[in-house]
Amino acid sequence: MKYEYKYLIPNELLEQVRDYLKPYIEQDKYTPDGSNEYLVRSIYFDNNDLTSFFDKVEGVAKRKKIRIRGYNTLTEDSIVFLEIKRKINNHTQKHRFKIPYNCLGNFLDNDGALPYKIKKADVNPLNYFLYNFKIGRLKPVVLINYTREAYFSKFDKNLRITFDKAINYKPYPELNTLFDDYGLREAKSNYFILEIKFYTSYPLWLINLTRHFELQRISFSKYTVCLEDYKKHSFLFNKHFQLYNKFKVPMEFTKDFD
């Protein structure tokens, strides 16, 4: 299991932070050629009680998020990843299984049916995802995409640094809209998220970075932030999930999206 440190930083500091880190980092080899960034697309699942959401808001030590993730633009061969991200105190662990995007709907509707034989090593991650999906009676809650710059330390390939920018979201997506950009809304538009992921050591040059820019480590969840933004602007959030009493949101201060 690994650690994740997150920092919410104003956009105007992006170039300065990147320049500060340049001597210590190199680009992720999976970044598309000719670009230093790629688009991350995720659909997050939750139940009618929004258990994953409230576990995060209430600071539950052991919690998990369940999502489908894809990258960049849709093609005939697009692959998506079924992911369960577990959080235990300050540690994170990710379970991941990949399938063709054009098989996704049938896969979830038919208890994991796929038109090909899967590898033995993939059986447990697949069953773990399906178990959580079915037993939790999960449904798509929000589509989130953002632009990511990804780097690794030149001195420790287990230390990864990402800049996540331009977070956009859409509530209540369909599975076939993972690559759809229509109707997205911004969240935290004036900031980017610096994420540092590591297993053991946190080097001095990163400590110096946080001191130089006076960065404060925070607990940050894109899923929670986007739902919080939606809650502020839409009565539909309370109507669909019957959370009016739980959120104590005065109806006269809520409104539907345009």
mmCIF file with all atom_site columns, N, CA, C and O in Angstrom, residues 38-92:
data_model
loop_
_atom_site.group_PDB
_atom_site.id
_atom_site.type_symbol
_atom_site.label_atom_id
_atom_site.label_alt_id
_atom_site.label_comp_id
_atom_site.label_asym_id
_atom_site.label_entity_id
_atom_site.label_seq_id
_atom_site.pdbx_PDB_ins_code
_atom_site.Cartn_x
_atom_site.Cartn_y
_atom_site.Cartn_z
_atom_site.occupancy
_atom_site.B_iso_or_equiv
_atom_site.pdbx_formal_charge
_atom_site.auth_seq_id
_atom_site.auth_comp_id
_atom_site.auth_asym_id
_atom_site.auth_atom_id
_atom_site.pdbx_PDB_model_num
ATOM 1   N N  . TYR A 1 38 ? -2.526  14.244 -20.512 1.00 0.00 ? 38 TYR A N  1
ATOM 2   C CA . TYR A 1 38 ? -3.588  13.433 -21.093 1.00 0.00 ? 38 TYR A CA 1
ATOM 3   C C  . TYR A 1 38 ? -4.867  13.667 -20.301 1.00 0.00 ? 38 TYR A C  1
ATOM 4   O O  . TYR A 1 38 ? -4.843  14.225 -19.191 1.00 0.00 ? 38 TYR A O  1
ATOM 5   N N  . LEU A 1 39 ? -5.974  13.234 -20.868 1.00 0.00 ? 39 LEU A N  1
ATOM 6   C CA . LEU A 1 39 ? -7.285  13.451 -20.252 1.00 0.00 ? 39 LEU A CA 1
ATOM 7   C C  . LEU A 1 39 ? -7.719  12.188 -19.511 1.00 0.00 ? 39 LEU A C  1
ATOM 8   O O  . LEU A 1 39 ? -7.707  11.088 -20.072 1.00 0.00 ? 39 LEU A O  1
ATOM 9   N N  . VAL A 1 40 ? -8.079  12.354 -18.255 1.00 0.00 ? 40 VAL A N  1
ATOM 10  C CA . VAL A 1 40 ? -8.572  11.248 -17.428 1.00 0.00 ? 40 VAL A CA 1
ATOM 11  C C  . VAL A 1 40 ? -10.081 11.365 -17.319 1.00 0.00 ? 40 VAL A C  1
ATOM 12  O O  . VAL A 1 40 ? -10.611 12.437 -17.005 1.00 0.00 ? 40 VAL A O  1
ATOM 13  N N  . ARG A 1 41 ? -10.789 10.274 -17.579 1.00 0.00 ? 41 ARG A N  1
ATOM 14  C CA . ARG A 1 41 ? -12.255 10.267 -17.532 1.00 0.00 ? 41 ARG A CA 1
ATOM 15  C C  . ARG A 1 41 ? -12.708 9.169  -16.575 1.00 0.00 ? 41 ARG A C  1
ATOM 16  O O  . ARG A 1 41 ? -12.266 8.018  -16.696 1.00 0.00 ? 41 ARG A O  1
ATOM 17  N N  . SER A 1 42 ? -13.591 9.515  -15.646 1.00 0.00 ? 42 SER A N  1
ATOM 18  C CA . SER A 1 42 ? -14.044 8.522  -14.663 1.00 0.00 ? 42 SER A CA 1
ATOM 19  C C  . SER A 1 42 ? -15.527 8.681  -14.397 1.00 0.00 ? 42 SER A C  1
ATOM 20  O O  . SER A 1 42 ? -16.046 9.808  -14.327 1.00 0.00 ? 42 SER A O  1
ATOM 21  N N  . ILE A 1 43 ? -16.213 7.552  -14.259 1.00 0.00 ? 43 ILE A N  1
ATOM 22  C CA . ILE A 1 43 ? -17.581 7.527  -13.735 1.00 0.00 ? 43 ILE A CA 1
ATOM 23  C C  . ILE A 1 43 ? -17.515 6.882  -12.356 1.00 0.00 ? 43 ILE A C  1
ATOM 24  O O  . ILE A 1 43 ? -17.048 5.745  -12.206 1.00 0.00 ? 43 ILE A O  1
ATOM 25  N N  . TYR A 1 44 ? -17.970 7.620  -11.350 1.00 0.00 ? 44 TYR A N  1
ATOM 26  C CA . TYR A 1 44 ? -17.972 7.129  -9.971  1.00 0.00 ? 44 TYR A CA 1
ATOM 27  C C  . TYR A 1 44 ? -19.341 6.540  -9.628  1.00 0.00 ? 44 TYR A C  1
ATOM 28  O O  . TYR A 1 44 ? -20.378 7.111  -9.989  1.00 0.00 ? 44 TYR A O  1
ATOM 29  N N  . PHE A 1 45 ? -19.312 5.430  -8.909  1.00 0.00 ? 45 PHE A N  1
ATOM 30  C CA . PHE A 1 45 ? -20.523 4.738  -8.503  1.00 0.00 ? 45 PHE A CA 1
ATOM 31  C C  . PHE A 1 45 ? -20.754 4.910  -7.007  1.00 0.00 ? 45 PHE A C  1
ATOM 32  O O  . PHE A 1 45 ? -19.813 5.023  -6.220  1.00 0.00 ? 45 PHE A O  1
ATOM 33  N N  . ASP A 1 46 ? -22.017 4.894  -6.632  1.00 0.00 ? 46 ASP A N  1
ATOM 34  C CA . ASP A 1 46 ? -22.371 4.941  -5.217  1.00 0.00 ? 46 ASP A CA 1
ATOM 35  C C  . ASP A 1 46 ? -23.771 4.352  -5.085  1.00 0.00 ? 46 ASP A C  1
ATOM 36  O O  . ASP A 1 46 ? -24.442 4.069  -6.078  1.00 0.00 ? 46 ASP A O  1
ATOM 37  N N  . ASN A 1 47 ? -24.218 4.158  -3.841  1.00 0.00 ? 47 ASN A N  1
ATOM 38  C CA . ASN A 1 47 ? -25.575 3.644  -3.629  1.00 0.00 ? 47 ASN A CA 1
ATOM 39  C C  . ASN A 1 47 ? -26.539 4.793  -3.348  1.00 0.00 ? 47 ASN A C  1
ATOM 40  O O  . ASN A 1 47 ? -26.164 5.971  -3.377  1.00 0.00 ? 47 ASN A O  1
ATOM 41  N N  . ASN A 1 48 ? -27.786 4.464  -3.067  1.00 0.00 ? 48 ASN A N  1
ATOM 42  C CA . ASN A 1 48 ? -28.791 5.505  -2.854  1.00 0.00 ? 48 ASN A CA 1
ATOM 43  C C  . ASN A 1 48 ? -28.517 6.351  -1.619  1.00 0.00 ? 48 ASN A C  1
ATOM 44  O O  . ASN A 1 48 ? -28.970 7.491  -1.536  1.00 0.00 ? 48 ASN A O  1
ATOM 45  N N  . ASP A 1 49 ? -27.775 5.797  -0.665  1.00 0.00 ? 49 ASP A N  1
ATOM 46  C CA . ASP A 1 49 ? -27.423 6.546  0.536   1.00 0.00 ? 49 ASP A CA 1
ATOM 47  C C  . ASP A 1 49 ? -26.119 7.322  0.391   1.00 0.00 ? 49 ASP A C  1
ATOM 48  O O  . ASP A 1 49 ? -25.686 7.981  1.338   1.00 0.00 ? 49 ASP A O  1
ATOM 49  N N  . LEU A 1 50 ? -25.504 7.224  -0.769  1.00 0.00 ? 50 LEU A N  1
ATOM 50  C CA . LEU A 1 50 ? -24.208 7.877  -1.014  1.00 0.00 ? 50 LEU A CA 1
ATOM 51  C C  . LEU A 1 50 ? -23.184 7.539  0.068   1.00 0.00 ? 50 LEU A C  1
ATOM 52  O O  . LEU A 1 50 ? -22.516 8.402  0.629   1.00 0.00 ? 50 LEU A O  1
ATOM 53  N N  . THR A 1 51 ? -23.040 6.244  0.323   1.00 0.00 ? 51 THR A N  1
ATOM 54  C CA . THR A 1 51 ? -22.150 5.799  1.383   1.00 0.00 ? 51 THR A CA 1
ATOM 55  C C  . THR A 1 51 ? -20.707 6.233  1.153   1.00 0.00 ? 51 THR A C  1
ATOM 56  O O  . THR A 1 51 ? -20.025 6.700  2.082   1.00 0.00 ? 51 THR A O  1
ATOM 57  N N  . SER A 1 52 ? -20.207 6.084  -0.072  1.00 0.00 ? 52 SER A N  1
ATOM 58  C CA . SER A 1 52 ? -18.827 6.481  -0.353  1.00 0.00 ? 52 SER A CA 1
ATOM 59  C C  . SER A 1 52 ? -18.623 7.970  -0.123  1.00 0.00 ? 52 SER A C  1
ATOM 60  O O  . SER A 1 52 ? -17.595 8.398  0.418   1.00 0.00 ? 52 SER A O  1
ATOM 61  N N  . PHE A 1 53 ? -19.614 8.758  -0.526  1.00 0.00 ? 53 PHE A N  1
ATOM 62  C CA . PHE A 1 53 ? -19.540 10.204 -0.345  1.00 0.00 ? 53 PHE A CA 1
ATOM 63  C C  . PHE A 1 53 ? -19.468 10.561 1.134   1.00 0.00 ? 53 PHE A C  1
ATOM 64  O O  . PHE A 1 53 ? -18.592 11.309 1.578   1.00 0.00 ? 53 PHE A O  1
ATOM 65  N N  . PHE A 1 54 ? -20.398 10.030 1.923   1.00 0.00 ? 54 PHE A N  1
ATOM 66  C CA . PHE A 1 54 ? -20.451 10.397 3.334   1.00 0.00 ? 54 PHE A CA 1
ATOM 67  C C  . PHE A 1 54 ? -19.301 9.801  4.140   1.00 0.00 ? 54 PHE A C  1
ATOM 68  O O  . PHE A 1 54 ? -18.861 10.396 5.125   1.00 0.00 ? 54 PHE A O  1
ATOM 69  N N  . ASP A 1 55 ? -18.793 8.645  3.723   1.00 0.00 ? 55 ASP A N  1
ATOM 70  C CA . ASP A 1 55 ? -17.612 8.099  4.397   1.00 0.00 ? 55 ASP A CA 1
ATOM 71  C C  . ASP A 1 55 ? -16.441 9.060  4.283   1.00 0.00 ? 55 ASP A C  1
ATOM 72  O O  . ASP A 1 55 ? -15.674 9.251  5.232   1.00 0.00 ? 55 ASP A O  1
ATOM 73  N N  . LYS A 1 56 ? -16.297 9.674  3.099   1.00 0.00 ? 56 LYS A N  1
ATOM 74  C CA . LYS A 1 56 ? -15.229 10.640 2.908   1.00 0.00 ? 56 LYS A CA 1
ATOM 75  C C  . LYS A 1 56 ? -15.491 11.918 3.720   1.00 0.00 ? 56 LYS A C  1
ATOM 76  O O  . LYS A 1 56 ? -14.602 12.422 4.422   1.00 0.00 ? 56 LYS A O  1
ATOM 77  N N  . VAL A 1 57 ? -16.715 12.446 3.634   1.00 0.00 ? 57 VAL A N  1
ATOM 78  C CA . VAL A 1 57 ? -17.054 13.686 4.335   1.00 0.00 ? 57 VAL A CA 1
ATOM 79  C C  . VAL A 1 57 ? -16.853 13.531 5.838   1.00 0.00 ? 57 VAL A C  1
ATOM 80  O O  . VAL A 1 57 ? -16.362 14.440 6.523   1.00 0.00 ? 57 VAL A O  1
ATOM 81  N N  . GLU A 1 58 ? -17.215 12.362 6.360   1.00 0.00 ? 58 GLU A N  1
ATOM 82  C CA . GLU A 1 58 ? -17.146 12.125 7.803   1.00 0.00 ? 58 GLU A CA 1
ATOM 83  C C  . GLU A 1 58 ? -15.787 11.604 8.265   1.00 0.00 ? 58 GLU A C  1
ATOM 84  O O  . GLU A 1 58 ? -15.586 11.363 9.455   1.00 0.00 ? 58 GLU A O  1
ATOM 85  N N  . GLY A 1 59 ? -14.864 11.422 7.316   1.00 0.00 ? 59 GLY A N  1
ATOM 86  C CA . GLY A 1 59 ? -13.512 11.016 7.682   1.00 0.00 ? 59 GLY A CA 1
ATOM 87  C C  . GLY A 1 59 ? -13.388 9.591  8.158   1.00 0.00 ? 59 GLY A C  1
ATOM 88  O O  . GLY A 1 59 ? -12.537 9.287  8.999   1.00 0.00 ? 59 GLY A O  1
ATOM 89  N N  . VAL A 1 60 ? -14.217 8.689  7.636   1.00 0.00 ? 60 VAL A N  1
ATOM 90  C CA . VAL A 1 60 ? -14.126 7.278  8.009   1.00 0.00 ? 60 VAL A CA 1
ATOM 91  C C  . VAL A 1 60 ? -12.747 6.739  7.621   1.00 0.00 ? 60 VAL A C  1
ATOM 92  O O  . VAL A 1 60 ? -12.272 6.952  6.497   1.00 0.00 ? 60 VAL A O  1
ATOM 93  N N  . ALA A 1 61 ? -12.085 6.054  8.538   1.00 0.00 ? 61 ALA A N  1
ATOM 94  C CA . ALA A 1 61 ? -10.700 5.633  8.324   1.00 0.00 ? 61 ALA A CA 1
ATOM 95  C C  . ALA A 1 61 ? -10.577 4.604  7.206   1.00 0.00 ? 61 ALA A C  1
ATOM 96  O O  . ALA A 1 61 ? -9.630  4.636  6.422   1.00 0.00 ? 61 ALA A O  1
ATOM 97  N N  . LYS A 1 62 ? -11.539 3.669  7.125   1.00 0.00 ? 62 LYS A N  1
ATOM 98  C CA . LYS A 1 62 ? -11.515 2.648  6.085   1.00 0.00 ? 62 LYS A CA 1
ATOM 99  C C  . LYS A 1 62 ? -12.683 2.895  5.131   1.00 0.00 ? 62 LYS A C  1
ATOM 100 O O  . LYS A 1 62 ? -13.844 2.795  5.527   1.00 0.00 ? 62 LYS A O  1
ATOM 101 N N  . ARG A 1 63 ? -12.367 3.218  3.901   1.00 0.00 ? 63 ARG A N  1
ATOM 102 C CA . ARG A 1 63 ? -13.413 3.526  2.934   1.00 0.00 ? 63 ARG A CA 1
ATOM 103 C C  . ARG A 1 63 ? -12.939 3.155  1.529   1.00 0.00 ? 63 ARG A C  1
ATOM 104 O O  . ARG A 1 63 ? -11.765 2.826  1.330   1.00 0.00 ? 63 ARG A O  1
ATOM 105 N N  . LYS A 1 64 ? -13.843 3.225  0.573   1.00 0.00 ? 64 LYS A N  1
ATOM 106 C CA . LYS A 1 64 ? -13.462 2.882  -0.793  1.00 0.00 ? 64 LYS A CA 1
ATOM 107 C C  . LYS A 1 64 ? -14.303 3.659  -1.798  1.00 0.00 ? 64 LYS A C  1
ATOM 108 O O  . LYS A 1 64 ? -15.417 4.103  -1.498  1.00 0.00 ? 64 LYS A O  1
ATOM 109 N N  . LYS A 1 65 ? -13.742 3.836  -2.985  1.00 0.00 ? 65 LYS A N  1
ATOM 110 C CA . LYS A 1 65 ? -14.428 4.446  -4.110  1.00 0.00 ? 65 LYS A CA 1
ATOM 111 C C  . LYS A 1 65 ? -14.413 3.459  -5.268  1.00 0.00 ? 65 LYS A C  1
ATOM 112 O O  . LYS A 1 65 ? -13.401 2.786  -5.503  1.00 0.00 ? 65 LYS A O  1
ATOM 113 N N  . ILE A 1 66 ? -15.516 3.392  -5.973  1.00 0.00 ? 66 ILE A N  1
ATOM 114 C CA . ILE A 1 66 ? -15.645 2.455  -7.082  1.00 0.00 ? 66 ILE A CA 1
ATOM 115 C C  . ILE A 1 66 ? -15.932 3.253  -8.346  1.00 0.00 ? 66 ILE A C  1
ATOM 116 O O  . ILE A 1 66 ? -16.828 4.101  -8.362  1.00 0.00 ? 66 ILE A O  1
ATOM 117 N N  . ARG A 1 67 ? -15.154 2.991  -9.383  1.00 0.00 ? 67 ARG A N  1
ATOM 118 C CA . ARG A 1 67 ? -15.270 3.817  -10.580 1.00 0.00 ? 67 ARG A CA 1
ATOM 119 C C  . ARG A 1 67 ? -14.874 3.040  -11.828 1.00 0.00 ? 67 ARG A C  1
ATOM 120 O O  . ARG A 1 67 ? -14.244 1.973  -11.756 1.00 0.00 ? 67 ARG A O  1
ATOM 121 N N  . ILE A 1 68 ? -15.227 3.626  -12.963 1.00 0.00 ? 68 ILE A N  1
ATOM 122 C CA . ILE A 1 68 ? -14.754 3.169  -14.268 1.00 0.00 ? 68 ILE A CA 1
ATOM 123 C C  . ILE A 1 68 ? -13.899 4.288  -14.832 1.00 0.00 ? 68 ILE A C  1
ATOM 124 O O  . ILE A 1 68 ? -14.303 5.458  -14.801 1.00 0.00 ? 68 ILE A O  1
ATOM 125 N N  . ARG A 1 69 ? -12.743 3.951  -15.349 1.00 0.00 ? 69 ARG A N  1
ATOM 126 C CA . ARG A 1 69 ? -11.820 4.994  -15.819 1.00 0.00 ? 69 ARG A CA 1
ATOM 127 C C  . ARG A 1 69 ? -11.361 4.721  -17.245 1.00 0.00 ? 69 ARG A C  1
ATOM 128 O O  . ARG A 1 69 ? -11.019 3.592  -17.605 1.00 0.00 ? 69 ARG A O  1
ATOM 129 N N  . GLY A 1 70 ? -11.366 5.781  -18.054 1.00 0.00 ? 70 GLY A N  1
ATOM 130 C CA . GLY A 1 70 ? -10.827 5.734  -19.397 1.00 0.00 ? 70 GLY A CA 1
ATOM 131 C C  . GLY A 1 70 ? -9.940  6.941  -19.628 1.00 0.00 ? 70 GLY A C  1
ATOM 132 O O  . GLY A 1 70 ? -9.837  7.828  -18.775 1.00 0.00 ? 70 GLY A O  1
ATOM 133 N N  . TYR A 1 71 ? -9.330  6.991  -20.821 1.00 0.00 ? 71 TYR A N  1
ATOM 134 C CA . TYR A 1 71 ? -8.371  8.054  -21.093 1.00 0.00 ? 71 TYR A CA 1
ATOM 135 C C  . TYR A 1 71 ? -8.564  8.634  -22.492 1.00 0.00 ? 71 TYR A C  1
ATOM 136 O O  . TYR A 1 71 ? -8.932  7.921  -23.445 1.00 0.00 ? 71 TYR A O  1
ATOM 137 N N  . ASN A 1 72 ? -8.338  9.940  -22.578 1.00 0.00 ? 72 ASN A N  1
ATOM 138 C CA . ASN A 1 72 ? -8.315  10.667 -23.838 1.00 0.00 ? 72 ASN A CA 1
ATOM 139 C C  . ASN A 1 72 ? -9.640  10.562 -24.596 1.00 0.00 ? 72 ASN A C  1
ATOM 140 O O  . ASN A 1 72 ? -10.692 10.764 -24.013 1.00 0.00 ? 72 ASN A O  1
ATOM 141 N N  . THR A 1 73 ? -9.608  10.214 -25.868 1.00 0.00 ? 73 THR A N  1
ATOM 142 C CA . THR A 1 73 ? -10.823 10.228 -26.685 1.00 0.00 ? 73 THR A CA 1
ATOM 143 C C  . THR A 1 73 ? -11.249 8.803  -27.058 1.00 0.00 ? 73 THR A C  1
ATOM 144 O O  . THR A 1 73 ? -10.449 7.861  -27.010 1.00 0.00 ? 73 THR A O  1
ATOM 145 N N  . LEU A 1 74 ? -12.495 8.678  -27.446 1.00 0.00 ? 74 LEU A N  1
ATOM 146 C CA . LEU A 1 74 ? -13.060 7.368  -27.782 1.00 0.00 ? 74 LEU A CA 1
ATOM 147 C C  . LEU A 1 74 ? -12.555 6.878  -29.135 1.00 0.00 ? 74 LEU A C  1
ATOM 148 O O  . LEU A 1 74 ? -12.538 7.621  -30.121 1.00 0.00 ? 74 LEU A O  1
ATOM 149 N N  . THR A 1 75 ? -12.144 5.610  -29.183 1.00 0.00 ? 75 THR A N  1
ATOM 150 C CA . THR A 1 75 ? -11.779 4.940  -30.429 1.00 0.00 ? 75 THR A CA 1
ATOM 151 C C  . THR A 1 75 ? -12.457 3.573  -30.451 1.00 0.00 ? 75 THR A C  1
ATOM 152 O O  . THR A 1 75 ? -13.054 3.136  -29.463 1.00 0.00 ? 75 THR A O  1
ATOM 153 N N  . GLU A 1 76 ? -12.357 2.889  -31.561 1.00 0.00 ? 76 GLU A N  1
ATOM 154 C CA . GLU A 1 76 ? -12.953 1.551  -31.663 1.00 0.00 ? 76 GLU A CA 1
ATOM 155 C C  . GLU A 1 76 ? -12.307 0.576  -30.682 1.00 0.00 ? 76 GLU A C  1
ATOM 156 O O  . GLU A 1 76 ? -12.927 -0.408 -30.284 1.00 0.00 ? 76 GLU A O  1
ATOM 157 N N  . ASP A 1 77 ? -11.062 0.847  -30.311 1.00 0.00 ? 77 ASP A N  1
ATOM 158 C CA . ASP A 1 77 ? -10.314 -0.072 -29.448 1.00 0.00 ? 77 ASP A CA 1
ATOM 159 C C  . ASP A 1 77 ? -10.159 0.447  -28.024 1.00 0.00 ? 77 ASP A C  1
ATOM 160 O O  . ASP A 1 77 ? -9.311  -0.054 -27.270 1.00 0.00 ? 77 ASP A O  1
ATOM 161 N N  . SER A 1 78 ? -10.962 1.418  -27.621 1.00 0.00 ? 78 SER A N  1
ATOM 162 C CA . SER A 1 78 ? -10.797 2.021  -26.294 1.00 0.00 ? 78 SER A CA 1
ATOM 163 C C  . SER A 1 78 ? -10.939 0.977  -25.185 1.00 0.00 ? 78 SER A C  1
ATOM 164 O O  . SER A 1 78 ? -11.863 0.157  -25.190 1.00 0.00 ? 78 SER A O  1
ATOM 165 N N  . ILE A 1 79 ? -10.006 1.042  -24.255 1.00 0.00 ? 79 ILE A N  1
ATOM 166 C CA . ILE A 1 79 ? -10.001 0.186  -23.076 1.00 0.00 ? 79 ILE A CA 1
ATOM 167 C C  . ILE A 1 79 ? -10.389 1.030  -21.866 1.00 0.00 ? 79 ILE A C  1
ATOM 168 O O  . ILE A 1 79 ? -9.992  2.190  -21.746 1.00 0.00 ? 79 ILE A O  1
ATOM 169 N N  . VAL A 1 80 ? -11.184 0.456  -20.968 1.00 0.00 ? 80 VAL A N  1
ATOM 170 C CA . VAL A 1 80 ? -11.503 1.130  -19.714 1.00 0.00 ? 80 VAL A CA 1
ATOM 171 C C  . VAL A 1 80 ? -11.101 0.226  -18.552 1.00 0.00 ? 80 VAL A C  1
ATOM 172 O O  . VAL A 1 80 ? -10.949 -0.991 -18.707 1.00 0.00 ? 80 VAL A O  1
ATOM 173 N N  . PHE A 1 81 ? -10.946 0.847  -17.402 1.00 0.00 ? 81 PHE A N  1
ATOM 174 C CA . PHE A 1 81 ? -10.501 0.126  -16.212 1.00 0.00 ? 81 PHE A CA 1
ATOM 175 C C  . PHE A 1 81 ? -11.584 0.168  -15.145 1.00 0.00 ? 81 PHE A C  1
ATOM 176 O O  . PHE A 1 81 ? -12.128 1.234  -14.835 1.00 0.00 ? 81 PHE A O  1
ATOM 177 N N  . LEU A 1 82 ? -11.909 -0.984 -14.606 1.00 0.00 ? 82 LEU A N  1
ATOM 178 C CA . LEU A 1 82 ? -12.825 -1.083 -13.475 1.00 0.00 ? 82 LEU A CA 1
ATOM 179 C C  . LEU A 1 82 ? -11.974 -1.021 -12.219 1.00 0.00 ? 82 LEU A C  1
ATOM 180 O O  . LEU A 1 82 ? -11.100 -1.878 -12.008 1.00 0.00 ? 82 LEU A O  1
ATOM 181 N N  . GLU A 1 83 ? -12.202 -0.022 -11.391 1.00 0.00 ? 83 GLU A N  1
ATOM 182 C CA . GLU A 1 83 ? -11.296 0.225  -10.276 1.00 0.00 ? 83 GLU A CA 1
ATOM 183 C C  . GLU A 1 83 ? -12.026 0.299  -8.943  1.00 0.00 ? 83 GLU A C  1
ATOM 184 O O  . GLU A 1 83 ? -13.124 0.858  -8.848  1.00 0.00 ? 83 GLU A O  1
ATOM 185 N N  . ILE A 1 84 ? -11.384 -0.237 -7.939  1.00 0.00 ? 84 ILE A N  1
ATOM 186 C CA . ILE A 1 84 ? -11.787 -0.020 -6.550  1.00 0.00 ? 84 ILE A CA 1
ATOM 187 C C  . ILE A 1 84 ? -10.573 0.552  -5.831  1.00 0.00 ? 84 ILE A C  1
ATOM 188 O O  . ILE A 1 84 ? -9.521  -0.100 -5.755  1.00 0.00 ? 84 ILE A O  1
ATOM 189 N N  . LYS A 1 85 ? -10.725 1.759  -5.326  1.00 0.00 ? 85 LYS A N  1
ATOM 190 C CA . LYS A 1 85 ? -9.641  2.415  -4.611  1.00 0.00 ? 85 LYS A CA 1
ATOM 191 C C  . LYS A 1 85 ? -9.976  2.413  -3.126  1.00 0.00 ? 85 LYS A C  1
ATOM 192 O O  . LYS A 1 85 ? -10.958 3.026  -2.707  1.00 0.00 ? 85 LYS A O  1
ATOM 193 N N  . ARG A 1 86 ? -9.166  1.735  -2.350  1.00 0.00 ? 86 ARG A N  1
ATOM 194 C CA . ARG A 1 86 ? -9.381  1.616  -0.910  1.00 0.00 ? 86 ARG A CA 1
ATOM 195 C C  . ARG A 1 86 ? -8.475  2.577  -0.155  1.00 0.00 ? 86 ARG A C  1
ATOM 196 O O  . ARG A 1 86 ? -7.314  2.768  -0.523  1.00 0.00 ? 86 ARG A O  1
ATOM 197 N N  . LYS A 1 87 ? -9.013  3.147  0.878   1.00 0.00 ? 87 LYS A N  1
ATOM 198 C CA . LYS A 1 87 ? -8.260  4.048  1.748   1.00 0.00 ? 87 LYS A CA 1
ATOM 199 C C  . LYS A 1 87 ? -8.311  3.499  3.161   1.00 0.00 ? 87 LYS A C  1
ATOM 200 O O  . LYS A 1 87 ? -9.386  3.253  3.711   1.00 0.00 ? 87 LYS A O  1
ATOM 201 N N  . ILE A 1 88 ? -7.138  3.277  3.747   1.00 0.00 ? 88 ILE A N  1
ATOM 202 C CA . ILE A 1 88 ? -7.043  2.821  5.128   1.00 0.00 ? 88 ILE A CA 1
ATOM 203 C C  . ILE A 1 88 ? -6.109  3.772  5.852   1.00 0.00 ? 88 ILE A C  1
ATOM 204 O O  . ILE A 1 88 ? -4.886  3.725  5.658   1.00 0.00 ? 88 ILE A O  1
ATOM 205 N N  . ASN A 1 89 ? -6.698  4.669  6.641   1.00 0.00 ? 89 ASN A N  1
ATOM 206 C CA . ASN A 1 89 ? -5.942  5.736  7.291   1.00 0.00 ? 89 ASN A CA 1
ATOM 207 C C  . ASN A 1 89 ? -5.187  6.537  6.225   1.00 0.00 ? 89 ASN A C  1
ATOM 208 O O  . ASN A 1 89 ? -5.807  7.106  5.353   1.00 0.00 ? 89 ASN A O  1
ATOM 209 N N  . ASN A 1 90 ? -3.852  6.550  6.264   1.00 0.00 ? 90 ASN A N  1
ATOM 210 C CA . ASN A 1 90 ? -3.080  7.337  5.297   1.00 0.00 ? 90 ASN A CA 1
ATOM 211 C C  . ASN A 1 90 ? -2.606  6.526  4.101   1.00 0.00 ? 90 ASN A C  1
ATOM 212 O O  . ASN A 1 90 ? -1.883  7.044  3.253   1.00 0.00 ? 90 ASN A O  1
ATOM 213 N N  . HIS A 1 91 ? -3.003  5.263  4.023   1.00 0.00 ? 91 HIS A N  1
ATOM 214 C CA . HIS A 1 91 ? -2.555  4.394  2.942   1.00 0.00 ? 91 HIS A CA 1
ATOM 215 C C  . HIS A 1 91 ? -3.668  4.186  1.912   1.00 0.00 ? 91 HIS A C  1
ATOM 216 O O  . HIS A 1 91 ? -4.843  4.180  2.255   1.00 0.00 ? 91 HIS A O  1
ATOM 217 N N  . THR A 1 92 ? -3.269  3.987  0.668   1.00 0.00 ? 92 THR A N  1
ATOM 218 C CA . THR A 1 92 ? -4.221  3.688  -0.384  1.00 0.00 ? 92 THR A CA 1
ATOM 219 C C  . THR A 1 92 ? -3.823  2.402  -1.104  1.00 0.00 ? 92 THR A C  1
ATOM 220 O O  . THR A 1 92 ? -2.644  2.028  -1.145  1.00 0.00 ? 92 THR A O  1
#
